[in-house]
Amino acid sequence: MAETARHPSESRYGNRPTMKDVAARAGVGLKTVSRVVNSEPGVTPDTERRVQEAIEALGFRRNDSARVLRKGRTASIGLVLEDLADPFYGPLSRAVEEVARAHGALLINGSSAEDPEREQELVLALCARRVDGLIVIPAGDDHRYLEPEMKAGIATVFVDRPAGRVDADMVLSDSFGGARAGVAHLVAHGHRRIGFVGDQPRIHTATERLRGYHAALADAGITVEDSWVSLGPTDPARVRAAAETMLAGPEPVTALFSGNNRVTVTAVRVLAECDRRIALVGFDDIELADLLGITVISQDAAAVGRTAAEHLFRRLDGAAHAPVRVELPTRLVPRGSGELPPA
């Protein structure tokens, strides 16, 4: 059977039903449909029933564009993450979404992939779509591009890392204190040669965790050797090479402190292949860490996201105080790997 050719300009989906279509089907005026759609008074129960039946039959959905223009608000916020696949950002994003939902707002999120240019492109694209506010995990260290948007009224909160060269609210975890506690825990179990494998040095959390590492060893009177520290990309090949180098030679490290969850996963694999027992403490929890007995410094990602979203909506509700910096505590969770004595 021959298929009838479709005209190039013809839509295969058809047109959206309008309020005029609903009014015609229900046999009422446009104003009556508008009152029903917007839950306004002045419509009899029988008329409201006919309008609702027409709405359901036609599949009508309200177009909020006109309401946005009247109110100046879109009831939407943007969330810019580093990596949507990172387990840390799952509970953070969910917490932001729950707060947004409680305020009747839609959450739109995207990933910068740790690329400052992509972060800027994504943030400005969200601004162009007139989101009311932004929650940003920064990839870059210069956010002056956001100043015109913030002055125009887009509320902005930075999360996990500080904003660069702009004044804005920020919600962080105590990376310095958490790392200091984790390394001190290894020292308390007899370790004097402790390796640190972390993220790239341009990232705020990586440098804060390195600073905590140095502080804990200084507290114990231990001088850090250059060969004990490695910062860089968190891809498995780089982390594996760094860990294996620290574990080799006549005076290897007896313990590792891993700077984030991705580093910890590779470290666990490397240590599983090692011919001796090496202590490990990781920053961030990882899946199955409780079953594997991995000692971690745990961040409350959900609390970070919830706190950031609550600050954002306070700004949207008119709070005009100076920008605030909130730093949430971390927690040492001993499970076995960080309690091993030196081999």
GROMACS .gro file of N, CA, C and O in nm, residues 31-32 34-36 38-44 48:
model
   52
   31LYS      N    1  -1.358   3.354   2.934
   31LYS     CA    2  -1.336   3.398   3.071
   31LYS      C    3  -1.371   3.287   3.170
   31LYS      O    4  -1.303   3.267   3.271
   32THR      N    5  -1.475   3.211   3.138
   32THR     CA    6  -1.515   3.101   3.226
   32THR      C    7  -1.407   2.993   3.229
   32THR      O    8  -1.372   2.940   3.335
   34SER      N    9  -1.092   3.040   3.169
   34SER     CA   10  -0.979   3.098   3.242
   34SER      C   11  -0.999   3.086   3.393
   34SER      O   12  -0.905   3.055   3.466
   35ARG      N   13  -1.120   3.111   3.439
   35ARG     CA   14  -1.147   3.100   3.582
   35ARG      C   15  -1.128   2.957   3.633
   35ARG      O   16  -1.074   2.934   3.740
   36VAL      N   17  -1.172   2.861   3.554
   36VAL     CA   18  -1.158   2.721   3.594
   36VAL      C   19  -1.009   2.681   3.595
   36VAL      O   20  -0.961   2.620   3.691
   38ASN      N   21  -0.748   2.863   3.630
   38ASN     CA   22  -0.670   2.933   3.732
   38ASN      C   23  -0.732   2.924   3.872
   38ASN      O   24  -0.689   2.995   3.963
   39SER      N   25  -0.831   2.833   3.886
   39SER     CA   26  -0.895   2.808   4.017
   39SER      C   27  -0.952   2.935   4.078
   39SER      O   28  -0.937   2.961   4.199
   40GLU      N   29  -1.015   3.016   3.994
   40GLU     CA   30  -1.077   3.140   4.042
   40GLU      C   31  -1.224   3.117   4.072
   40GLU      O   32  -1.287   3.027   4.013
   41PRO      N   33  -1.284   3.195   4.162
   41PRO     CA   34  -1.426   3.177   4.195
   41PRO      C   35  -1.517   3.229   4.084
   41PRO      O   36  -1.471   3.288   3.986
   42GLY      N   37  -1.647   3.209   4.101
   42GLY     CA   38  -1.745   3.266   4.008
   42GLY      C   39  -1.794   3.169   3.903
   42GLY      O   40  -1.856   3.211   3.804
   43VAL      N   41  -1.770   3.037   3.922
   43VAL     CA   42  -1.815   2.937   3.824
   43VAL      C   43  -1.901   2.835   3.899
   43VAL      O   44  -1.862   2.784   4.003
   44THR      N   45  -2.017   2.805   3.844
   44THR     CA   46  -2.106   2.708   3.908
   44THR      C   47  -2.045   2.568   3.896
   44THR      O   48  -1.969   2.540   3.803
   48GLU      N   49  -1.824   2.416   3.586
   48GLU     CA   50  -1.685   2.372   3.610
   48GLU      C   51  -1.665   2.228   3.566
   48GLU      O   52  -1.563   2.193   3.507
   0.00000   0.00000   0.00000
